């Protein structure tokens, strides 16, 4: 069984890469449009320059997409493999609790097929994205050239209009049979969530057949799409009819794109041995209301990302972005007011962001930070730096949001304020800097070491900075990178031997701290944990 919350969140990390990729491509196109100086040339000369420019642009677009694919190919493999074994293991735990003997089917081929088909779908999306991006560039160039050559607009006005339209339209290229258009991040979410769920479902079916299980229950979640709400959280028979129950395949549409485990579905199923329901079958009217609220939140998130993208594209093209910045604030306020009116909904900052995780620390995987400007606090004597480290860490150790102090090599100290999950400092001079930050205290959590986003930061800047420190109450964590860790895959540790041993109770501790200790043992970093003096 895969939990609906897991299926909701599983594609987020990879989807962010593609959202950032689209913005990166659009910004590059905007810069090229604004820098072209051949708009006043003859048509023949313009066409020649345009072809050259398109060729260079396409090459760079393909390179950027290739870089993202190199990351996602491995991550997709790990996610699908992990989720498939996770779902089967949960089903086997249920069988064992019911007194049965869990089977051990060979799932290798089903998992490999799922990985291949999902990666193929992502590559198809990327191919479409590359073509659509170059088409958007060509259309923007032609639009600007025709405006200038007609004499109706100056070069500056033509560029402004072309760049504005580019930011507004983005790269719209995913055409579904319904006629809908999707951007890269949305299409990737759909493809990955579907690939994960369908692969796990095939593995579960194989497992259920071997344990000769006839009854299955579907998972449920509030806010399900109305056509799925009818059968969520219910019991069905698979092979042999049972009075009072419906056929699993017919009732849920399992095996079809619109049904259970189909396109973008967050529902899954699991064995039932006693006829008692585990998941709630929500009232369909209440579910429909929640569905509409969820859709409104998603819409607000899309509008925030849209105006942030338009602001970034205009800035890259040298076009005034005051209106776009105001629109970002307007939609952020609308989202804040909406969530205040509906406190059961949780804000997802990752879905509102288009920025790459350039210089960011986070105490929560995938957390996005406030883009707060640093404040120069003072200039210190680096001979006494340990005293200042102690002072600053005591100031932030119990604060409810993340803060960071960057102690630059020249003695200047900058203070940055983030949110509950992360803090960023894009303009800091990190060369040989000492970076301090806090992890806000979590209820019932005794320790909180470095985590995924901290490691991501270290992969990119670990050999640039002197060291990274984190506080959690009176606990202190310090890490110094000793050799290149840019090629290390954090998830391979989390879901590999360490994660497996932790899951089966063979070892104890915090998964992230265990990973950092292992990296210390392997000679990549020097990791120290201590208590404040």
Short mmCIF file of C-alpha atoms in Angstrom, two decimals:
data_model
loop_
_atom_site.label_atom_id
_atom_site.label_comp_id
_atom_site.label_asym_id
_atom_site.label_seq_id
_atom_site.Cartn_x
_atom_site.Cartn_y
_atom_site.Cartn_z
CA UNK A 1 0.00 0.00 0.00
CA UNK A 2 1.13 3.52 -0.74
CA UNK A 3 -0.36 6.24 1.44
CA UNK A 4 -2.13 9.12 -0.38
CA UNK A 5 0.15 11.64 1.36
CA UNK A 6 3.20 9.82 0.04
CA UNK A 7 1.80 9.88 -3.50
CA UNK A 8 0.95 13.56 -3.10
CA UNK A 9 4.52 14.49 -2.20
CA UNK A 10 6.64 11.97 -4.10
CA UNK A 11 7.09 13.96 -7.36
CA UNK A 12 7.75 17.35 -5.77
CA UNK A 13 11.56 17.29 -5.70
CA UNK A 14 11.91 16.33 -9.35
CA UNK A 15 9.10 18.64 -10.49
CA UNK A 16 10.97 21.59 -8.95
CA UNK A 17 13.96 20.90 -11.19
CA UNK A 18 11.77 21.31 -14.27
CA UNK A 19 10.01 24.41 -12.98
CA UNK A 20 13.43 25.96 -12.41
CA UNK A 21 14.58 24.72 -15.83
CA UNK A 22 11.72 26.49 -17.63
CA UNK A 23 12.50 29.77 -15.88
CA UNK A 24 16.19 29.39 -16.67
CA UNK A 25 15.45 28.85 -20.37
CA UNK A 26 13.01 31.77 -20.55
CA UNK A 27 15.48 34.11 -18.85
CA UNK A 28 18.16 33.11 -21.33
CA UNK A 29 15.80 33.75 -24.26
CA UNK A 30 14.84 37.16 -22.84
CA UNK A 31 18.50 38.13 -22.53
CA UNK A 32 19.17 37.09 -26.14
CA UNK A 33 16.23 39.13 -27.42
CA UNK A 34 17.32 42.26 -25.57
CA UNK A 35 20.93 41.92 -26.74
CA UNK A 36 20.23 41.41 -30.44
CA UNK A 37 21.46 44.37 -32.49
CA UNK A 38 20.38 43.24 -35.93
CA UNK A 39 16.70 44.23 -35.77
CA UNK A 40 17.30 47.12 -38.18
CA UNK A 41 18.97 44.96 -40.84
CA UNK A 42 17.49 43.68 -44.09
CA UNK A 43 15.17 40.70 -44.00
CA UNK A 44 17.80 38.40 -45.54
CA UNK A 45 20.44 39.43 -43.01
CA UNK A 46 17.94 39.13 -40.17
CA UNK A 47 17.02 35.58 -41.22
CA UNK A 48 20.69 34.61 -41.34
CA UNK A 49 21.37 35.99 -37.86
CA UNK A 50 18.19 34.44 -36.53
CA UNK A 51 19.16 30.95 -37.73
CA UNK A 52 22.56 31.31 -36.07
CA UNK A 53 20.98 32.50 -32.85
CA UNK A 54 18.39 29.71 -32.85
CA UNK A 55 21.12 27.13 -33.40
CA UNK A 56 23.15 28.34 -30.44
CA UNK A 57 20.07 28.65 -28.28
CA UNK A 58 18.83 25.14 -29.12
CA UNK A 59 22.22 23.69 -28.27
CA UNK A 60 22.20 25.39 -24.87
CA UNK A 61 18.59 24.39 -24.20
CA UNK A 62 19.39 20.77 -24.96
CA UNK A 63 22.44 20.96 -22.70
CA UNK A 64 20.35 22.37 -19.84
CA UNK A 65 17.72 19.66 -20.28
CA UNK A 66 20.41 16.99 -20.45
CA UNK A 67 21.80 18.16 -17.10
CA UNK A 68 18.39 17.83 -15.48
CA UNK A 69 17.82 14.42 -17.08
CA UNK A 70 21.12 13.16 -15.71
CA UNK A 71 19.78 13.97 -12.25
CA UNK A 72 16.26 12.67 -12.74
CA UNK A 73 17.11 9.33 -14.38
CA UNK A 74 18.80 8.10 -11.22
CA UNK A 75 16.24 9.65 -8.90
CA UNK A 76 13.32 8.10 -10.79
CA UNK A 77 14.97 4.69 -10.51
CA UNK A 78 15.43 5.07 -6.76
CA UNK A 79 11.94 6.47 -6.15
CA UNK A 80 10.15 3.73 -8.09
CA UNK A 81 12.27 0.95 -6.62
CA UNK A 82 11.79 2.25 -3.09
CA UNK A 83 8.05 2.87 -3.43
CA UNK A 84 7.42 -0.56 -4.96
CA UNK A 85 9.20 -2.44 -2.19
CA UNK A 86 7.63 -0.10 0.37
CA UNK A 87 4.11 -0.92 -0.82
CA UNK A 88 4.68 -4.69 -0.96
CA UNK A 89 6.35 -4.69 2.46
CA UNK A 90 3.33 -2.94 3.99
CA UNK A 91 1.00 -5.49 2.41
CA UNK A 92 3.17 -8.32 3.74
CA UNK A 93 3.13 -6.82 7.22
CA UNK A 94 -0.67 -6.94 7.10
CA UNK A 95 -0.60 -10.57 5.96
CA UNK A 96 1.80 -11.47 8.75
CA UNK A 97 -0.36 -9.69 11.36
CA UNK A 98 -3.35 -11.72 10.11
CA UNK A 99 -1.43 -14.96 10.68
CA UNK A 100 -0.45 -15.57 7.07
CA UNK A 101 2.92 -16.30 5.55
CA UNK A 102 4.02 -13.36 3.38
CA UNK A 103 5.31 -14.35 -0.07
CA UNK A 104 8.56 -13.12 -1.59
CA UNK A 105 7.82 -12.60 -5.29
CA UNK A 106 10.50 -11.55 -7.76
CA UNK A 107 9.53 -7.96 -8.57
CA UNK A 108 12.62 -7.12 -10.62
CA UNK A 109 10.99 -7.11 -14.04
CA UNK A 110 7.91 -5.15 -12.96
CA UNK A 111 10.10 -2.49 -11.35
CA UNK A 112 12.45 -2.28 -14.34
CA UNK A 113 9.47 -1.89 -16.69
CA UNK A 114 8.10 0.90 -14.52
CA UNK A 115 11.44 2.71 -14.41
CA UNK A 116 11.90 2.46 -18.17
CA UNK A 117 8.39 3.62 -19.05
CA UNK A 118 8.47 6.53 -16.58
CA UNK A 119 11.89 7.73 -17.71
CA UNK A 120 10.76 7.39 -21.33
CA UNK A 121 7.73 9.56 -20.59
CA UNK A 122 9.93 12.18 -18.93
CA UNK A 123 12.28 12.16 -21.93
CA UNK A 124 9.31 12.66 -24.26
CA UNK A 125 8.27 15.64 -22.17
CA UNK A 126 11.80 17.05 -22.39
CA UNK A 127 11.92 16.60 -26.17
CA UNK A 128 8.64 18.48 -26.50
CA UNK A 129 9.92 21.14 -24.14
CA UNK A 130 13.08 21.73 -26.16
CA UNK A 131 11.15 22.15 -29.42
CA UNK A 132 8.55 24.40 -27.82
CA UNK A 133 11.24 26.55 -26.19
CA UNK A 134 13.01 27.15 -29.48
CA UNK A 135 9.67 27.88 -31.14
CA UNK A 136 8.91 30.44 -28.41
CA UNK A 137 12.31 32.05 -29.05
CA UNK A 138 11.74 32.20 -32.80
CA UNK A 139 8.27 33.71 -32.38
CA UNK A 140 9.61 36.33 -29.95
CA UNK A 141 12.43 37.29 -32.35
CA UNK A 142 10.02 37.55 -35.29
CA UNK A 143 7.58 39.57 -33.23
CA UNK A 144 10.28 42.07 -32.26
CA UNK A 145 11.74 42.28 -35.78
CA UNK A 146 8.38 42.86 -37.45
CA UNK A 147 7.51 45.56 -34.89
CA UNK A 148 10.78 47.40 -35.55
CA UNK A 149 10.91 46.92 -39.33
CA UNK A 150 7.35 48.18 -39.74
CA UNK A 151 8.34 51.44 -38.11
CA UNK A 152 5.50 51.19 -35.62
CA UNK A 153 7.74 50.62 -32.58
CA UNK A 154 11.20 51.52 -31.42
CA UNK A 155 13.65 48.72 -30.69
CA UNK A 156 13.22 49.25 -26.92
CA UNK A 157 9.41 49.07 -27.16
CA UNK A 158 9.55 46.00 -29.39
CA UNK A 159 11.85 44.20 -26.97
CA UNK A 160 9.61 45.16 -24.05
CA UNK A 161 6.54 43.73 -25.76
CA UNK A 162 8.31 40.52 -26.86
CA UNK A 163 9.81 39.88 -23.43
CA UNK A 164 6.50 40.63 -21.69
CA UNK A 165 4.70 38.13 -23.92
CA UNK A 166 7.44 35.56 -23.40
CA UNK A 167 7.11 35.75 -19.62
CA UNK A 168 3.32 35.69 -19.84
CA UNK A 169 3.05 32.67 -22.13
CA UNK A 170 6.05 30.69 -20.90
CA UNK A 171 6.68 27.36 -22.57
CA UNK A 172 3.21 25.93 -23.14
CA UNK A 173 3.66 22.67 -24.89
CA UNK A 174 1.97 19.69 -23.19
CA UNK A 175 -1.19 19.05 -25.16
CA UNK A 176 -3.47 16.39 -23.72
CA UNK A 177 -6.40 14.77 -25.56
CA UNK A 178 -8.70 17.06 -23.57
CA UNK A 179 -6.98 20.09 -25.12
CA UNK A 180 -5.35 21.07 -21.82
CA UNK A 181 -1.91 22.66 -21.74
CA UNK A 182 0.59 21.85 -19.03
CA UNK A 183 3.95 23.29 -18.12
CA UNK A 184 6.97 21.13 -17.41
CA UNK A 185 6.60 20.86 -13.63
CA UNK A 186 2.92 19.91 -13.90
CA UNK A 187 3.54 17.32 -16.61
CA UNK A 188 6.43 15.82 -14.62
CA UNK A 189 4.31 15.59 -11.47
CA UNK A 190 1.66 13.74 -13.43
CA UNK A 191 4.12 11.37 -15.11
CA UNK A 192 6.09 10.52 -11.99
CA UNK A 193 3.12 10.12 -9.65
CA UNK A 194 1.43 7.88 -12.22
CA UNK A 195 4.58 5.86 -12.87
CA UNK A 196 5.25 5.31 -9.17
CA UNK A 197 1.68 4.30 -8.39
CA UNK A 198 1.21 2.00 -11.37
CA UNK A 199 4.53 0.21 -10.85
CA UNK A 200 3.78 -0.34 -7.17
CA UNK A 201 0.28 -1.55 -8.07
CA UNK A 202 1.65 -4.16 -10.51
CA UNK A 203 4.01 -5.40 -7.82
CA UNK A 204 1.17 -5.54 -5.32
CA UNK A 205 -1.04 -7.50 -7.69
CA UNK A 206 1.74 -10.04 -8.20
CA UNK A 207 2.15 -10.27 -4.44
CA UNK A 208 -1.60 -10.59 -3.80
CA UNK A 209 -1.83 -13.42 -6.32
CA UNK A 210 0.93 -15.33 -4.55
CA UNK A 211 -0.74 -14.92 -1.15
CA UNK A 212 -4.08 -15.90 -2.73
CA UNK A 213 -5.80 -12.77 -1.37
CA UNK A 214 -9.29 -12.09 -2.65
CA UNK A 215 -10.39 -9.02 -0.65
CA UNK A 216 -8.77 -5.63 -1.16
CA UNK A 217 -9.46 -2.20 0.28
CA UNK A 218 -8.82 1.13 -1.42
CA UNK A 219 -7.11 4.00 0.36
CA UNK A 220 -8.92 7.30 0.78
CA UNK A 221 -8.17 10.96 1.30
CA UNK A 222 -10.28 14.06 1.75
CA UNK A 223 -10.39 16.17 -1.39
CA UNK A 224 -10.31 13.29 -3.88
CA UNK A 225 -11.60 14.03 -7.37
CA UNK A 226 -15.38 13.39 -7.29
CA UNK A 227 -15.34 10.40 -9.65
CA UNK A 228 -12.82 8.66 -7.37
CA UNK A 229 -14.59 9.62 -4.15
CA UNK A 230 -17.32 7.10 -4.98
CA UNK A 231 -15.10 4.08 -4.41
CA UNK A 232 -12.35 5.29 -2.09
CA UNK A 233 -12.06 3.68 1.36
CA UNK A 234 -14.19 0.68 0.33
CA UNK A 235 -13.84 -3.11 0.25
CA UNK A 236 -13.93 -5.16 -2.98
CA UNK A 237 -13.41 -8.71 -4.23
CA UNK A 238 -10.73 -9.52 -6.82
CA UNK A 239 -11.18 -13.12 -8.00
CA UNK A 240 -14.15 -14.72 -6.26
CA UNK A 241 -17.49 -12.87 -5.89
CA UNK A 242 -18.57 -11.98 -2.34
CA UNK A 243 -22.13 -11.05 -1.43
CA UNK A 244 -22.55 -7.33 -0.78
CA UNK A 245 -19.26 -6.37 -2.40
CA UNK A 246 -18.43 -5.05 -5.86
CA UNK A 247 -15.86 -6.31 -8.32
CA UNK A 248 -12.58 -4.47 -7.71
CA UNK A 249 -11.75 -3.90 -11.37
CA UNK A 250 -15.21 -2.87 -12.53
CA UNK A 251 -16.04 -0.56 -9.61
CA UNK A 252 -12.73 1.32 -9.45
CA UNK A 253 -11.72 1.30 -13.10
CA UNK A 254 -8.38 -0.16 -12.08
CA UNK A 255 -6.25 -0.71 -15.18
CA UNK A 256 -7.65 2.31 -17.03
CA UNK A 257 -6.19 5.81 -17.22
CA UNK A 258 -9.18 7.40 -15.52
CA UNK A 259 -9.47 4.83 -12.74
CA UNK A 260 -7.64 3.68 -9.62
CA UNK A 261 -3.85 4.07 -9.97
CA UNK A 262 -4.43 5.83 -13.29
CA UNK A 263 -3.47 9.32 -14.43
CA UNK A 264 -2.25 11.38 -11.48
CA UNK A 265 -4.20 9.22 -9.02
CA UNK A 266 -3.23 9.31 -5.34
CA UNK A 267 -5.25 6.21 -4.41
CA UNK A 268 -3.82 2.75 -3.91
CA UNK A 269 -5.09 -0.56 -2.53
CA UNK A 270 -4.05 -3.23 -0.05
CA UNK A 271 -5.09 -6.69 1.19
CA UNK A 272 -7.93 -7.07 3.65
CA UNK A 273 -8.21 -10.28 5.67
CA UNK A 274 -11.05 -9.61 8.11
CA UNK A 275 -13.57 -7.51 6.20
CA UNK A 276 -13.07 -4.53 8.54
CA UNK A 277 -12.32 -1.17 6.90
CA UNK A 278 -9.10 0.68 7.76
CA UNK A 279 -9.62 3.88 5.78
CA UNK A 280 -12.53 6.28 6.06
CA UNK A 281 -15.08 6.54 3.27
CA UNK A 282 -15.62 10.28 3.38
CA UNK A 283 -18.95 11.93 2.80
CA UNK A 284 -19.01 12.75 -0.90
CA UNK A 285 -20.47 16.22 -0.40
CA UNK A 286 -17.80 17.16 2.17
CA UNK A 287 -15.15 15.64 -0.07
CA UNK A 288 -16.36 17.70 -3.04
CA UNK A 289 -16.08 20.91 -1.00
CA UNK A 290 -12.55 19.99 0.05
CA UNK A 291 -11.68 19.18 -3.55
CA UNK A 292 -12.76 22.66 -4.63
CA UNK A 293 -10.70 24.25 -1.85
CA UNK A 294 -7.65 22.24 -2.91
CA UNK A 295 -8.15 23.31 -6.50
CA UNK A 296 -8.35 26.97 -5.45
CA UNK A 297 -5.10 26.63 -3.52
CA UNK A 298 -3.40 25.02 -6.54
CA UNK A 299 -4.68 27.88 -8.72
CA UNK A 300 -3.25 30.49 -6.35
CA UNK A 301 0.08 28.64 -6.37
CA UNK A 302 0.16 28.63 -10.16
CA UNK A 303 -0.56 32.36 -10.29
CA UNK A 304 2.22 33.13 -7.79
CA UNK A 305 4.68 31.08 -9.85
CA UNK A 306 3.46 32.70 -13.06
CA UNK A 307 4.04 36.25 -11.83
CA UNK A 308 7.38 35.32 -10.28
CA UNK A 309 8.42 33.85 -13.61
CA UNK A 310 7.25 36.93 -15.49
CA UNK A 311 9.17 39.13 -13.06
CA UNK A 312 12.36 37.07 -13.52
CA UNK A 313 12.05 37.03 -17.33
CA UNK A 314 11.49 40.78 -17.53
CA UNK A 315 14.47 41.41 -15.28
CA UNK A 316 16.67 39.18 -17.43
CA UNK A 317 15.52 41.01 -20.57
CA UNK A 318 16.21 44.44 -19.08
CA UNK A 319 12.50 45.29 -18.95
CA UNK A 320 10.86 47.04 -15.99
CA UNK A 321 9.28 44.43 -13.68
CA UNK A 322 7.54 46.67 -11.13
CA UNK A 323 4.08 45.54 -12.21
CA UNK A 324 5.11 41.89 -11.99
CA UNK A 325 6.59 42.35 -8.51
CA UNK A 326 3.34 43.97 -7.34
CA UNK A 327 1.36 41.08 -8.81
CA UNK A 328 3.51 38.58 -6.92
CA UNK A 329 2.72 40.35 -3.65
CA UNK A 330 -0.96 40.61 -4.59
CA UNK A 331 -1.29 36.86 -5.19
CA UNK A 332 0.78 35.99 -2.14
CA UNK A 333 -1.61 38.07 -0.01
CA UNK A 334 -4.58 36.41 -1.68
CA UNK A 335 -3.09 33.01 -0.86
CA UNK A 336 -2.37 34.04 2.74
CA UNK A 337 -5.94 35.34 3.21
CA UNK A 338 -7.37 32.18 1.66
CA UNK A 339 -5.36 29.89 3.94
CA UNK A 340 -6.22 32.02 6.97
CA UNK A 341 -9.88 31.49 6.15
CA UNK A 342 -9.27 27.74 5.81
CA UNK A 343 -6.77 26.82 8.58
CA UNK A 344 -6.97 23.08 7.81
CA UNK A 345 -5.06 23.73 4.59
CA UNK A 346 -1.28 23.92 4.80
CA UNK A 347 0.84 26.29 2.78
CA UNK A 348 3.30 24.64 0.38
CA UNK A 349 6.05 27.16 -0.33
CA UNK A 350 7.76 24.81 -2.77
CA UNK A 351 4.74 25.03 -5.09
CA UNK A 352 4.92 28.83 -5.02
CA UNK A 353 8.60 29.07 -5.90
CA UNK A 354 10.45 29.27 -9.19
CA UNK A 355 13.89 29.99 -7.72
CA UNK A 356 16.61 27.39 -7.84
CA UNK A 357 18.12 26.24 -4.58
CA UNK A 358 21.23 28.24 -5.25
CA UNK A 359 22.43 29.16 -1.77
CA UNK A 360 20.05 27.74 0.80
CA UNK A 361 20.07 25.79 4.00
CA UNK A 362 17.02 23.87 5.14
CA UNK A 363 15.95 21.84 8.13
CA UNK A 364 13.23 20.21 6.07
CA UNK A 365 13.76 18.36 2.80
CA UNK A 366 12.46 20.38 -0.11
CA UNK A 367 11.81 23.41 2.07
CA UNK A 368 11.93 26.79 0.38
CA UNK A 369 13.28 29.87 2.06
CA UNK A 370 12.45 33.52 2.33
CA UNK A 371 14.66 35.54 0.00
CA UNK A 372 15.64 37.89 2.84
CA UNK A 373 18.45 40.38 2.36
CA UNK A 374 21.40 40.08 4.71
CA UNK A 375 22.07 42.70 7.35
CA UNK A 376 25.65 43.63 8.17
CA UNK A 377 25.90 43.18 11.94
CA UNK A 378 29.50 44.02 12.69
CA UNK A 379 33.08 43.32 11.76
CA UNK A 380 34.85 40.95 14.11
CA UNK A 381 38.40 39.92 14.85
CA UNK A 382 38.63 36.42 13.35
CA UNK A 383 41.30 35.54 15.94
CA UNK A 384 38.47 35.31 18.46
CA UNK A 385 35.95 33.71 16.10
CA UNK A 386 35.07 30.88 18.51
CA UNK A 387 33.73 33.39 21.02
CA UNK A 388 31.53 34.95 18.36
CA UNK A 389 30.28 31.55 17.18
CA UNK A 390 29.18 30.80 20.75
CA UNK A 391 27.51 34.23 21.01
CA UNK A 392 25.55 34.04 17.75
CA UNK A 393 24.44 30.43 18.23
CA UNK A 394 23.03 31.26 21.66
CA UNK A 395 21.05 34.09 20.06
CA UNK A 396 19.31 31.85 17.52
CA UNK A 397 19.19 28.42 19.17
CA UNK A 398 15.56 28.64 20.35
CA UNK A 399 14.04 30.90 17.68
CA UNK A 400 10.88 29.63 15.89
CA UNK A 401 12.17 30.32 12.35
CA UNK A 402 15.55 29.67 10.77
CA UNK A 403 18.26 32.30 11.00
CA UNK A 404 21.78 32.32 9.68
CA UNK A 405 24.96 34.18 10.46
CA UNK A 406 27.60 34.24 7.75
CA UNK A 407 31.01 34.99 9.20
CA UNK A 408 33.01 36.06 6.15
CA UNK A 409 36.76 35.53 5.96
CA UNK A 410 37.28 39.32 6.14
CA UNK A 411 35.49 39.43 9.50
CA UNK A 412 32.22 40.92 8.28
CA UNK A 413 29.17 39.24 9.81
CA UNK A 414 25.84 39.15 7.97
CA UNK A 415 22.54 38.05 9.49
CA UNK A 416 19.78 36.42 7.39
CA UNK A 417 16.23 35.52 8.38
CA UNK A 418 14.31 32.63 6.81
CA UNK A 419 11.12 30.76 7.64
CA UNK A 420 10.29 27.64 9.65
CA UNK A 421 11.97 25.36 7.14
CA UNK A 422 14.91 27.12 5.60
CA UNK A 423 17.09 30.20 5.19
CA UNK A 424 18.95 31.50 2.17
CA UNK A 425 21.71 34.03 1.52
CA UNK A 426 22.18 34.40 -2.22
CA UNK A 427 24.51 37.40 -2.12
CA UNK A 428 26.85 36.31 0.67
CA UNK A 429 30.60 35.97 0.07
CA UNK A 430 31.03 32.31 0.98
CA UNK A 431 34.75 31.99 0.27
CA UNK A 432 36.24 30.44 3.47
CA UNK A 433 33.17 31.62 5.41
CA UNK A 434 31.83 30.02 8.58
CA UNK A 435 28.08 29.57 8.35
CA UNK A 436 25.85 29.21 11.40
CA UNK A 437 22.14 28.44 11.34
CA UNK A 438 19.47 27.09 13.65
CA UNK A 439 16.88 24.36 13.25
CA UNK A 440 13.64 25.40 15.02
CA UNK A 441 12.62 23.12 17.89
CA UNK A 442 10.10 20.45 16.88
CA UNK A 443 7.68 18.97 19.39
CA UNK A 444 8.75 15.51 20.64
CA UNK A 445 11.94 15.58 18.53
CA UNK A 446 15.03 15.30 20.72
CA UNK A 447 17.66 15.83 18.02
CA UNK A 448 17.65 17.47 14.63
CA UNK A 449 20.91 17.13 12.71
CA UNK A 450 21.79 18.28 9.20
CA UNK A 451 19.30 17.11 6.56
CA UNK A 452 18.77 16.81 2.80
CA UNK A 453 18.88 20.50 1.94
CA UNK A 454 21.93 21.06 4.12
CA UNK A 455 23.66 18.27 2.23
CA UNK A 456 22.57 19.77 -1.11
CA UNK A 457 24.18 23.04 -0.04
CA UNK A 458 27.38 21.24 0.98
CA UNK A 459 27.51 19.45 -2.38
CA UNK A 460 27.67 22.81 -4.11
CA UNK A 461 29.57 24.97 -1.61
CA UNK A 462 31.23 22.60 0.86
CA UNK A 463 34.69 23.04 -0.64
CA UNK A 464 34.18 26.82 -0.86
CA UNK A 465 33.25 27.53 2.76
CA UNK A 466 35.30 26.81 5.88
CA UNK A 467 32.58 24.94 7.75
CA UNK A 468 28.85 24.71 8.35
CA UNK A 469 27.26 24.64 11.80
CA UNK A 470 23.71 24.05 13.01
CA UNK A 471 22.05 24.48 16.40
CA UNK A 472 19.08 22.61 17.85
CA UNK A 473 18.45 23.84 21.35
CA UNK A 474 21.64 23.07 23.26
CA UNK A 475 22.93 20.65 20.62
CA UNK A 476 25.59 21.75 18.15
CA UNK A 477 26.42 20.15 14.82
CA UNK A 478 29.43 20.95 12.67
CA UNK A 479 30.55 19.63 9.30
CA UNK A 480 33.62 20.38 7.22
CA UNK A 481 33.85 18.96 3.70
CA UNK A 482 37.20 17.27 3.09
CA UNK A 483 36.81 16.16 -0.52
CA UNK A 484 34.37 16.52 -3.41
CA UNK A 485 30.89 15.17 -2.61
CA UNK A 486 29.09 16.60 -5.65
CA UNK A 487 28.50 13.15 -7.16
CA UNK A 488 27.20 11.53 -3.96
CA UNK A 489 23.49 10.69 -4.03
CA UNK A 490 22.01 11.35 -0.59
CA UNK A 491 18.93 9.25 -1.34
CA UNK A 492 21.08 6.18 -2.03
CA UNK A 493 22.15 6.35 1.63
CA UNK A 494 18.66 7.10 2.87
CA UNK A 495 17.03 4.22 1.00
CA UNK A 496 20.05 1.91 0.89
CA UNK A 497 21.68 -0.13 3.63
CA UNK A 498 21.30 2.55 6.34
CA UNK A 499 17.62 3.20 5.66
CA UNK A 500 16.83 -0.51 5.39
CA UNK A 501 18.66 -1.35 8.63
CA UNK A 502 16.83 1.47 10.42
CA UNK A 503 13.46 0.34 9.06
CA UNK A 504 13.96 -3.23 10.32
CA UNK A 505 15.22 -2.11 13.73
CA UNK A 506 18.75 -3.35 13.17
CA UNK A 507 20.13 0.08 14.12
CA UNK A 508 18.72 3.09 15.94
CA UNK A 509 19.09 6.83 15.57
CA UNK A 510 18.20 9.75 13.31
CA UNK A 511 18.52 8.76 9.64
CA UNK A 512 20.26 11.99 8.67
CA UNK A 513 22.78 11.85 11.49
CA UNK A 514 23.54 8.21 10.63
CA UNK A 515 24.22 9.26 7.02
CA UNK A 516 26.54 12.10 8.04
CA UNK A 517 28.41 9.74 10.38
CA UNK A 518 28.81 7.27 7.53
CA UNK A 519 30.16 10.00 5.23
CA UNK A 520 32.59 10.94 8.01
CA UNK A 521 33.68 7.30 8.25
CA UNK A 522 34.22 7.20 4.49
CA UNK A 523 36.48 10.26 4.67
CA UNK A 524 34.28 12.72 2.75
CA UNK A 525 33.53 15.04 5.67
CA UNK A 526 34.44 15.73 9.27
CA UNK A 527 31.25 15.57 11.32
CA UNK A 528 31.05 16.59 14.98
CA UNK A 529 28.11 16.65 17.37
CA UNK A 530 28.36 18.28 20.78
CA UNK A 531 26.44 20.07 23.51
CA UNK A 532 26.74 23.78 24.19
CA UNK A 533 29.15 24.60 26.97
#
